mmCIF file of C-alpha atoms in Angstrom:
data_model
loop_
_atom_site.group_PDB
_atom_site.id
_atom_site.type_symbol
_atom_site.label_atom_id
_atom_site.label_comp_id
_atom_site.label_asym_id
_atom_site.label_seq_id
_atom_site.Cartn_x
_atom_site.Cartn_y
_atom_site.Cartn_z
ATOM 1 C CA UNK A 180 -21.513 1.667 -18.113
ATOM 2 C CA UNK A 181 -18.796 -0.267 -16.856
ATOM 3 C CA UNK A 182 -15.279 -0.371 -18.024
ATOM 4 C CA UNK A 183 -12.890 -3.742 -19.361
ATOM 5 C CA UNK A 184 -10.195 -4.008 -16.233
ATOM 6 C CA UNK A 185 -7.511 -6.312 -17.301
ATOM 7 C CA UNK A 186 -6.129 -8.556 -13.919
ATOM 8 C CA UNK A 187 -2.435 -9.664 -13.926
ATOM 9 C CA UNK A 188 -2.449 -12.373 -11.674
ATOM 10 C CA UNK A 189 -5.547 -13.062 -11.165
ATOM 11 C CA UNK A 190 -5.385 -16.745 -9.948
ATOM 12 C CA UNK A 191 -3.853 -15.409 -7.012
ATOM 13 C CA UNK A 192 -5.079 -14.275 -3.834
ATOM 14 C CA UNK A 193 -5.803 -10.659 -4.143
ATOM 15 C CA UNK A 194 -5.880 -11.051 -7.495
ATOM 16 C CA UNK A 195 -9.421 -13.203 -7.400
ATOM 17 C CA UNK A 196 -10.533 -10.570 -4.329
ATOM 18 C CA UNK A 197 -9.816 -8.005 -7.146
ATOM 19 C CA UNK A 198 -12.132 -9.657 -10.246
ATOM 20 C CA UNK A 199 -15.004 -10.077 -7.967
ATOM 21 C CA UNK A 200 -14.887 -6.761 -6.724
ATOM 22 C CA UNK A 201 -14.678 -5.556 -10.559
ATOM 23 C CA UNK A 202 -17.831 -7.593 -10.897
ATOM 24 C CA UNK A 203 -19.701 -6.221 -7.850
ATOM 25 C CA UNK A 204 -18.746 -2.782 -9.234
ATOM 26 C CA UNK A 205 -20.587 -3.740 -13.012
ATOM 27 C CA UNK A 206 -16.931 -3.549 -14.533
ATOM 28 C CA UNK A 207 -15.801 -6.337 -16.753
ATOM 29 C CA UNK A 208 -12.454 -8.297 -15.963
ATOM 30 C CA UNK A 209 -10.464 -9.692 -18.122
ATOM 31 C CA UNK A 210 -8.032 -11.620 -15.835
ATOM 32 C CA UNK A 211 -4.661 -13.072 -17.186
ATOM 33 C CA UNK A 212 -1.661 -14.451 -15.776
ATOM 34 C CA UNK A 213 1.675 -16.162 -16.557
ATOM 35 C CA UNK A 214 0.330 -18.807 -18.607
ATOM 36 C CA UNK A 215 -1.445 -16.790 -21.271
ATOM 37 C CA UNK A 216 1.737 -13.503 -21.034
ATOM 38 C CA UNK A 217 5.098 -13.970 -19.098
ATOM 39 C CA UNK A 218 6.523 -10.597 -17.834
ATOM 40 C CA UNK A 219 9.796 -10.919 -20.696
ATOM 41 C CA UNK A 220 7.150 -11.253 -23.698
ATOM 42 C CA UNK A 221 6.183 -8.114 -24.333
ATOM 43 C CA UNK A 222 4.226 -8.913 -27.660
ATOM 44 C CA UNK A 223 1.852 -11.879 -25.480
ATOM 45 C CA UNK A 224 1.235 -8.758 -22.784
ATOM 46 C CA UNK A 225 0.409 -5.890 -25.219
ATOM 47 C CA UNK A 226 -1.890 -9.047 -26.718
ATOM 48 C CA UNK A 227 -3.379 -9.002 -23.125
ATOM 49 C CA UNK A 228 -4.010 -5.530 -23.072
ATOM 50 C CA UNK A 229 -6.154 -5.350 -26.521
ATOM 51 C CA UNK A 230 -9.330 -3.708 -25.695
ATOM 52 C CA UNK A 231 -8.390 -3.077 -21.803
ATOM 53 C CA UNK A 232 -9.508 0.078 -20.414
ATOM 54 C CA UNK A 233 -7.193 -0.325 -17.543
ATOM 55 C CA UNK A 234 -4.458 -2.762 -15.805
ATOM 56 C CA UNK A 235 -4.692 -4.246 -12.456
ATOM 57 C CA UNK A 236 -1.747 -5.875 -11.228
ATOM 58 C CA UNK A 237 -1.874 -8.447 -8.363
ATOM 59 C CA UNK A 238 1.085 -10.622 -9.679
ATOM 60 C CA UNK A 239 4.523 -10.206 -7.605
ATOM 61 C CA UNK A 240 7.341 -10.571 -7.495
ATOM 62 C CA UNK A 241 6.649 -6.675 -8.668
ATOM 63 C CA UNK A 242 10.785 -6.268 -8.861
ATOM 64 C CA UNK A 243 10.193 -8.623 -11.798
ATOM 65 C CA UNK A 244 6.251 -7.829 -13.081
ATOM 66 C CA UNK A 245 5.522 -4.155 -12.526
ATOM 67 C CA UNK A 246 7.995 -2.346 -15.350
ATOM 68 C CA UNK A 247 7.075 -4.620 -17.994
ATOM 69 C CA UNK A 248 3.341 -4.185 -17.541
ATOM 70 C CA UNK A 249 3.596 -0.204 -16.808
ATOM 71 C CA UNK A 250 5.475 -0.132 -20.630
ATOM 72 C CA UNK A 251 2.814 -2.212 -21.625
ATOM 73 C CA UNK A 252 0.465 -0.036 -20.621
ATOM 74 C CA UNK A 253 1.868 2.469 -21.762
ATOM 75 C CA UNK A 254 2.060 1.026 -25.779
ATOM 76 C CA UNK A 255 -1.940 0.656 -25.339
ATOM 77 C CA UNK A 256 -2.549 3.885 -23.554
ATOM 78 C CA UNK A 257 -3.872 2.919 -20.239
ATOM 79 C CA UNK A 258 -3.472 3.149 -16.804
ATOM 80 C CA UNK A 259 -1.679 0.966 -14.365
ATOM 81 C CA UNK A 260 -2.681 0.166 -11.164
ATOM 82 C CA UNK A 261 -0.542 -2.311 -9.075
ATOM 83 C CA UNK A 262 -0.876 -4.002 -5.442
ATOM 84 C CA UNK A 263 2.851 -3.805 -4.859
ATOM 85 C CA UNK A 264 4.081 -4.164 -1.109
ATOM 86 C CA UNK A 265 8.192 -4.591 -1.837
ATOM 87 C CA UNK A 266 9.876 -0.974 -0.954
ATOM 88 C CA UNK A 267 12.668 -1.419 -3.630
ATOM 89 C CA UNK A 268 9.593 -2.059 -6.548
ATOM 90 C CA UNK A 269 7.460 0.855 -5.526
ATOM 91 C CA UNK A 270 11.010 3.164 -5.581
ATOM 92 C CA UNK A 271 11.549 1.909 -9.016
ATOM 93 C CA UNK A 272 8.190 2.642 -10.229
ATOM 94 C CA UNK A 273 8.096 6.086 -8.660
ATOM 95 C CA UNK A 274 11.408 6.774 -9.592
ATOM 96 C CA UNK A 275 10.708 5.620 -13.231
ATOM 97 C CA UNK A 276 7.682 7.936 -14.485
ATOM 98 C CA UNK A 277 5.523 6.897 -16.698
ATOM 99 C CA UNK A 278 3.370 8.169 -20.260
ATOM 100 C CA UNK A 279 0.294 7.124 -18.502
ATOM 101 C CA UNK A 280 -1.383 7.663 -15.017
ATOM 102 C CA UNK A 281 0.342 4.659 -12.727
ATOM 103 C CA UNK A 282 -0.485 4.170 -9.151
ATOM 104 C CA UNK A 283 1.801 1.949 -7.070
ATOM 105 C CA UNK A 284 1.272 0.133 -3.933
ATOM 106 C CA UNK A 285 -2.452 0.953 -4.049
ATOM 107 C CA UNK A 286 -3.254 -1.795 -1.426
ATOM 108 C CA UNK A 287 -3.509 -2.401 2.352
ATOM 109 C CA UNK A 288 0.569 -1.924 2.627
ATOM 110 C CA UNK A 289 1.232 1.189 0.782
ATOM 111 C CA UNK A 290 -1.920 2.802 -0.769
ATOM 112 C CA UNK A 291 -4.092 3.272 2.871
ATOM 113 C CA UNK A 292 -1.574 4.616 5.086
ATOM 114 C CA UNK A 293 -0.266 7.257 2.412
ATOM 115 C CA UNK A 294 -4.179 8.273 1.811
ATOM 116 C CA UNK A 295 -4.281 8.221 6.077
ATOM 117 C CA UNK A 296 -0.889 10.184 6.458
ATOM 118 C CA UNK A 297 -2.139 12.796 3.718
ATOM 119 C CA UNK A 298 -5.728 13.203 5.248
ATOM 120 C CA UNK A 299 -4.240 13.343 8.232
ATOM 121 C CA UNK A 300 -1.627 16.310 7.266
ATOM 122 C CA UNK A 301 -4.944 18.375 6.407
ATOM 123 C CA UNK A 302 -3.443 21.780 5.713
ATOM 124 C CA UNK A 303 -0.022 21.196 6.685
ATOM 125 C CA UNK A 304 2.524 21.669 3.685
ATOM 126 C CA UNK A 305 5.228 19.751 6.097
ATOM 127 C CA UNK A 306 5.848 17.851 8.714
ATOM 128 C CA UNK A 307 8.343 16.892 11.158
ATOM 129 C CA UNK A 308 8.092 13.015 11.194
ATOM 130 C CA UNK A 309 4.914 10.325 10.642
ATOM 131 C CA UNK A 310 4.408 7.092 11.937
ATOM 132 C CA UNK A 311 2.529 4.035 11.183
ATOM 133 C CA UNK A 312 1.201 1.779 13.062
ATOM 134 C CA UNK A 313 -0.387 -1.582 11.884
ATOM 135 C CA UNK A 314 -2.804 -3.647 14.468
ATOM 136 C CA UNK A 315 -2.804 -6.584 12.952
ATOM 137 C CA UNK A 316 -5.098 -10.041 15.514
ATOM 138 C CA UNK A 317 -2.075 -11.881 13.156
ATOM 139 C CA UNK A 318 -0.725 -12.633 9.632
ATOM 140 C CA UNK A 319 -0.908 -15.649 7.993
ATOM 141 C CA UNK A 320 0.978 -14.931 4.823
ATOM 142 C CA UNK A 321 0.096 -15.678 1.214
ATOM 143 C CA UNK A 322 2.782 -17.837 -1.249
ATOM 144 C CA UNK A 323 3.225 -13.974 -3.202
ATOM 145 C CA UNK A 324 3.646 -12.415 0.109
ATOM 146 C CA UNK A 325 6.489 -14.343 0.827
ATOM 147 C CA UNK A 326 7.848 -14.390 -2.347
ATOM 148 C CA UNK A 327 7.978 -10.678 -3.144
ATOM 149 C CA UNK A 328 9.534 -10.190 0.959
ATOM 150 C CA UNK A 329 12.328 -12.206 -0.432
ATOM 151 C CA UNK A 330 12.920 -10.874 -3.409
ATOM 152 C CA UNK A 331 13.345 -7.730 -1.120
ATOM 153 C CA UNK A 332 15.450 -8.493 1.450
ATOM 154 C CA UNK A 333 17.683 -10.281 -1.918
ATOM 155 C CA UNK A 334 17.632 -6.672 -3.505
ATOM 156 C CA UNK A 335 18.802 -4.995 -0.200
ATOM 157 C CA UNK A 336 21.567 -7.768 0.836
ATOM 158 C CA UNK A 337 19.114 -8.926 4.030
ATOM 159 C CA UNK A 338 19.633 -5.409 5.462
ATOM 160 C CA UNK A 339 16.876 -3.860 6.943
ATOM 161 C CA UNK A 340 15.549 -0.224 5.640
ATOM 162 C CA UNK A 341 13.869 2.894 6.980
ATOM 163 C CA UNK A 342 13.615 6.496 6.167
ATOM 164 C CA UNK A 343 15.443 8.636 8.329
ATOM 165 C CA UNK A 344 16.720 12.593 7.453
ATOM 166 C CA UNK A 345 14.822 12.593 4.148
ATOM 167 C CA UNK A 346 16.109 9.251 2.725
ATOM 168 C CA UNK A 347 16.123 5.640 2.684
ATOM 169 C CA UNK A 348 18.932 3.545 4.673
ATOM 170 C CA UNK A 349 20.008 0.336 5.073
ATOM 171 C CA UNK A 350 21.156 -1.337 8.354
ATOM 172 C CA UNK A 351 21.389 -4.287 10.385
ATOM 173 C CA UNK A 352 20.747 -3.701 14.088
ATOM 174 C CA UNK A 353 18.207 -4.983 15.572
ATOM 175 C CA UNK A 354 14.393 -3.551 15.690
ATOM 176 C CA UNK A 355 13.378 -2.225 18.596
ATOM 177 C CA UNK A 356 9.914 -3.838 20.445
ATOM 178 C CA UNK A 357 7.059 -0.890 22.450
ATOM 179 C CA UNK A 358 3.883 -0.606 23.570
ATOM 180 C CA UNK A 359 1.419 1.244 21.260
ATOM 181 C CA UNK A 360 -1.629 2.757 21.970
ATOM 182 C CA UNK A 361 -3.850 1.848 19.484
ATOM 183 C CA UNK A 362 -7.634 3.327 19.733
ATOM 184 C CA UNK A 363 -8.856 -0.137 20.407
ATOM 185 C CA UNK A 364 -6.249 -0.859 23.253
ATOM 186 C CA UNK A 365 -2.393 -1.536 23.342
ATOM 187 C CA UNK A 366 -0.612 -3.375 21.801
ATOM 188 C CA UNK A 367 3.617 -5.054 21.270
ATOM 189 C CA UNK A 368 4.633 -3.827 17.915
ATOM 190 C CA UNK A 369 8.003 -4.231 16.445
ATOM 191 C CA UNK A 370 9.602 -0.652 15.677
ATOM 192 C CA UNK A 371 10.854 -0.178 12.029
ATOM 193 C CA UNK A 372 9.180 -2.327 10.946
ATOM 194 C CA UNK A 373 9.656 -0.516 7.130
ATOM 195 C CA UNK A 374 6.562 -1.487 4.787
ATOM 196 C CA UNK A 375 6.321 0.518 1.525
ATOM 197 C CA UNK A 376 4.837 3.718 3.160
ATOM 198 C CA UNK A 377 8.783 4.392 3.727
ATOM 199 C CA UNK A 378 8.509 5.258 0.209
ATOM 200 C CA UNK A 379 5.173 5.763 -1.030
ATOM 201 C CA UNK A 380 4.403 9.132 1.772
ATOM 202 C CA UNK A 381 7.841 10.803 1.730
ATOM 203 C CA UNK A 382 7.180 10.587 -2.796
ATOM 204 C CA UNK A 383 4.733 13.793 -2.307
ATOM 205 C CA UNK A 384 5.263 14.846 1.290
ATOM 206 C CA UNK A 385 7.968 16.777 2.617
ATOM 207 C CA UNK A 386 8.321 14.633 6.156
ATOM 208 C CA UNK A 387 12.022 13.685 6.395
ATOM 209 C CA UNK A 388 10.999 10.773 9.051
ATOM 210 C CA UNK A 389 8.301 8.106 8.479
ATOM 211 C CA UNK A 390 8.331 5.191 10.600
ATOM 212 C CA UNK A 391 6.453 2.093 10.262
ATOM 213 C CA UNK A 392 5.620 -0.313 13.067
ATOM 214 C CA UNK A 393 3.914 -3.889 12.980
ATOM 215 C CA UNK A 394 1.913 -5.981 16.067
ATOM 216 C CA UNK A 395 4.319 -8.139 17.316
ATOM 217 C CA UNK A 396 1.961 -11.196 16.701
ATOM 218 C CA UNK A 397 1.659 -10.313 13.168
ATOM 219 C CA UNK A 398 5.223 -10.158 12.660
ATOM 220 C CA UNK A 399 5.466 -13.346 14.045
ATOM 221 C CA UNK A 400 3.318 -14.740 12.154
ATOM 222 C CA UNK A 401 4.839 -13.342 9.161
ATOM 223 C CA UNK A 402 7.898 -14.664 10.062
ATOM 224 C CA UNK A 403 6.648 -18.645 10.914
ATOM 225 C CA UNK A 404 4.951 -18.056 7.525
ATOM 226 C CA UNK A 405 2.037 -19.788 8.969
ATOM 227 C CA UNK A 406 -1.073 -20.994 6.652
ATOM 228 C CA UNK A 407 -4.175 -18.335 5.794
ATOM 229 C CA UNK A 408 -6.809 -20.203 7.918
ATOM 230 C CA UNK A 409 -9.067 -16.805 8.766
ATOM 231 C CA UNK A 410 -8.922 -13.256 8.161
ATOM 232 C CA UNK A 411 -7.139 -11.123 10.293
ATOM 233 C CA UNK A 412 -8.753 -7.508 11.748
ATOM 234 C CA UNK A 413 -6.511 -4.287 10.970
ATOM 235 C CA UNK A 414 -6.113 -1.255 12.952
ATOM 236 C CA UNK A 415 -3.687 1.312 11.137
ATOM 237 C CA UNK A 416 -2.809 3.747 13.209
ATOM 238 C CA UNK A 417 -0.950 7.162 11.860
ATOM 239 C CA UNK A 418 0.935 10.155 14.005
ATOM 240 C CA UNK A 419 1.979 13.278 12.167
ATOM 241 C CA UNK A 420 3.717 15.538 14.504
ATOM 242 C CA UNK A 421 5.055 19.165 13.645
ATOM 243 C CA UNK A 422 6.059 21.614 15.854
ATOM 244 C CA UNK A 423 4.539 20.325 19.280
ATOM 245 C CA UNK A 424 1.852 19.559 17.251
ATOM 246 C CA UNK A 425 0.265 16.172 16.531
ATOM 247 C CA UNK A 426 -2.442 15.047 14.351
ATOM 248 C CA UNK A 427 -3.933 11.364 14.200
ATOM 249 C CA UNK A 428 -5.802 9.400 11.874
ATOM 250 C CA UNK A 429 -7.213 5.821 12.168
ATOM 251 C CA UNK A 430 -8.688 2.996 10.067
ATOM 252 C CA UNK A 431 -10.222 -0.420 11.164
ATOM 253 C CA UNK A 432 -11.844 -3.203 9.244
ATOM 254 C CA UNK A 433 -10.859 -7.495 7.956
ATOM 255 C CA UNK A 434 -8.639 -8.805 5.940
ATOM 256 C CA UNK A 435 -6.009 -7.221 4.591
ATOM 257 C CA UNK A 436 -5.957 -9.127 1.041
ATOM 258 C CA UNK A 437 -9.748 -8.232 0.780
ATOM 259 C CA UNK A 438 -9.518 -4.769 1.641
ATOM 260 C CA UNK A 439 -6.664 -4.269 -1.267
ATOM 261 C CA UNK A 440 -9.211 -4.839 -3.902
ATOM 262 C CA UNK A 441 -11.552 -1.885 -3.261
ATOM 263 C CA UNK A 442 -8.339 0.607 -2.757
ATOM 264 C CA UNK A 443 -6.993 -1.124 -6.381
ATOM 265 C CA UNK A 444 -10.602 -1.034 -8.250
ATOM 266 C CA UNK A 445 -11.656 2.312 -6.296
ATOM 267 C CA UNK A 446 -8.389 3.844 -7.576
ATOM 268 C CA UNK A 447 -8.841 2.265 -11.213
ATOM 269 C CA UNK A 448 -12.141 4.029 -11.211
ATOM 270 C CA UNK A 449 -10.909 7.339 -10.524
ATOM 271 C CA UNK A 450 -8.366 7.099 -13.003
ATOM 272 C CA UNK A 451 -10.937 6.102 -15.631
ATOM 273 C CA UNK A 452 -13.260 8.958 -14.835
ATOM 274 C CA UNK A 453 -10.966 12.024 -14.326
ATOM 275 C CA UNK A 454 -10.790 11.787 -10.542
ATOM 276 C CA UNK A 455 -6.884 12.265 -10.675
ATOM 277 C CA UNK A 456 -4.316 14.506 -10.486
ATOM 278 C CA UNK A 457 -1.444 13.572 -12.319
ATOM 279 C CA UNK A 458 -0.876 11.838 -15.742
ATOM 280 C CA UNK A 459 2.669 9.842 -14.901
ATOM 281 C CA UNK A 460 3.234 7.678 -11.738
ATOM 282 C CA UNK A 461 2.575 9.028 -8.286
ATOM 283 C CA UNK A 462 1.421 7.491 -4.923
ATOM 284 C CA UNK A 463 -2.112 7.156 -3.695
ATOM 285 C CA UNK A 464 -2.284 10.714 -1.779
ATOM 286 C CA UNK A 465 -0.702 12.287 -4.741
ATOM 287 C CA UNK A 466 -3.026 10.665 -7.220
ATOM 288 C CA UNK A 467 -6.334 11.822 -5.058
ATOM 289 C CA UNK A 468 -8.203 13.248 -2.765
ATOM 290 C CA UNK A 469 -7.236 11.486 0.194
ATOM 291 C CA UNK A 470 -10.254 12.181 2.434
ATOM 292 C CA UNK A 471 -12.408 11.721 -0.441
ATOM 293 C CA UNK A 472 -11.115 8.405 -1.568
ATOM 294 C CA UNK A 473 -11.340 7.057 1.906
ATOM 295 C CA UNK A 474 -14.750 8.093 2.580
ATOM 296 C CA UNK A 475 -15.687 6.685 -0.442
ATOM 297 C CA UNK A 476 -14.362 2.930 1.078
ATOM 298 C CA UNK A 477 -16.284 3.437 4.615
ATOM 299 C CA UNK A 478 -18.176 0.234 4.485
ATOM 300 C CA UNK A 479 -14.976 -1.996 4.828
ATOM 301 C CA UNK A 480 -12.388 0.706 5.783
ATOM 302 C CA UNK A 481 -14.016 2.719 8.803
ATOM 303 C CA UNK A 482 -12.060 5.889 9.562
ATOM 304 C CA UNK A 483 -11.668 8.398 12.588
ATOM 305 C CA UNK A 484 -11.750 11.693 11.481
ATOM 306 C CA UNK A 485 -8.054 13.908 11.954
ATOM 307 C CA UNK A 486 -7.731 15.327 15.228
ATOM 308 C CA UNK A 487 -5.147 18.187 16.312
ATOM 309 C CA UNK A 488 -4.021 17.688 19.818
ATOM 310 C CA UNK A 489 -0.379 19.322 21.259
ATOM 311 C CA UNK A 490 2.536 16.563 21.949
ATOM 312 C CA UNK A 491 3.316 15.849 25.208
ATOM 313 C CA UNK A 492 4.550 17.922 27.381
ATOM 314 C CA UNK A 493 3.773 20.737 25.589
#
């Protein structure tokens, strides 16, 4: 029997990717958005809420949206599930706790490289330093997307952030531009290029380095802010190295809006029917069963299976 998903934002982009997927899964959404319960009005969202079994949230900026629907959800008991991509949101939420089970970032940036570094880890309790690597053909950015990057770079003063020696940091040189060798050929990427797995992995991880890394075209494209025409393909590369050790996980599919709905419903689902492990607010790989939960996505995420291979040199 399905459940009642209620959909913050779900006019938007992701959020209508979200409700159909809902559908296609038997659930029942009940989408909402600014006009029927503003973020300050806490009365018109716990109205929202009545008879919810859950709470998907697709409407950034999250700085603004995501604590006054996670004490929402908490007044009415359910979980939260959000699509968050701004660092300084998912830090608050993490940082924050939370009565109920709440899952940040559980989309394309965020929620699938944590669930890829933490397959990927395997047995490891630690590791030296991971990195992630997105393949994007290009980026042509939705209005949200660009509104919640600059909210961000507001927040952190137009710095630029990464997490070095076990904690965030703010800077302002200039990234650094390499070659990567993704599985389905190389590729320019732009080096620190800090999406919210700078905060979601190192939450439940002990790796004091993660570094994130975007295709130079896609950057670009973020950048020009250019109009969605076609969906992009992904490749998300992530390195876990330890020791002269090195382990390597991979995913591939379309879209990276469309592929955030299964990770957000998928997750809702798991929360719904006991498939967690935590009641308060933790991370994707936290939350699950990495491996599991990925598997469980393999006919729009495809995924190479962890490999163990020595650095190197070594």
């Amino acid at each position: 029997m399905g459940h009642k998903i209620a959909v913050y934002g779900a006019s938007g982009t992701t959020g209508r990717f979200v409700v159909a997927e809902l559908e296609k899964r038997g659930h029942g959404a009940l989408p909402f958005g600014r006009a029927q319960a503003t973020a300050d009005d806490p009365a018109a969202l716990d109205r929202a809420l009545a008879g919810a079994d859950a709470v998907i949230n697709t409407a950034g900026p999250f700085a603004v949206t995501a604590a006054p629907l996670i004490a929402a959800a908490e007044r009415v008991g359910i979980p939260y599930v959000d699509v968050a991509a701004e660092i300084e949101a998912n830090a608050d939420t993490l940082a924050r706790g939370a009565a109920v089970p709440v899952v940040p970032a559980m989309a394309f940036f965020g929620g699938l490289a944590d669930l890829l570094v933490t397959a990927a880890m395997g047995d490891w309790t630690q590791a030296d330093e991971a990195h992630v690597a997105y393949g994007l053909s290009g980026w042509q950015p939705t209005p949200g997307t660009l509104t919640a990057g600059a909210v961000s770079r507001e927040r952190r003063g137009g710095q630029r952030v990464r997490f070095r020696d076990g904690s965030l940091q703010h800077h302002s040189d200039a990234p650094p531009t390499l070659r990567w060798e993704f599985p389905g050929g190389p590729r320019e990427v732009v080096g620190e290029f800090s999406m919210a797995d700078v905060v979601t992995v190192p939450s439940h991880l002990a790796i004091p380095s993660v570094t994130s890394y975007m295709s130079a075209t896609a950057a670009q494209g973020l950048s020009e802010g250019a109009e969605r025409r076609e969906p992009e393909t992904f490749e998300v590369d992530v390195v876990v190295r330890r020791a002269g050790e090195e382990r390597r996980m991979t995913a591939s599919g379309k879209d990276i809006y469309a592929v955030s709905a299964p990770l957000a419903v998928e997750a809702t689902e798991r929360l719904l029917t006991g498939r967690s492990h935590i009641t308060g607010a933790a991370s994707a790989g936290a939350m699950f069963d990495a491996a599991d939960f990925l598997s469980a996505l393999a006919d729009v995420i495809q995924t190479t299976a962890p490999d163990d291979k020595p650095q190197p040199g070594e």
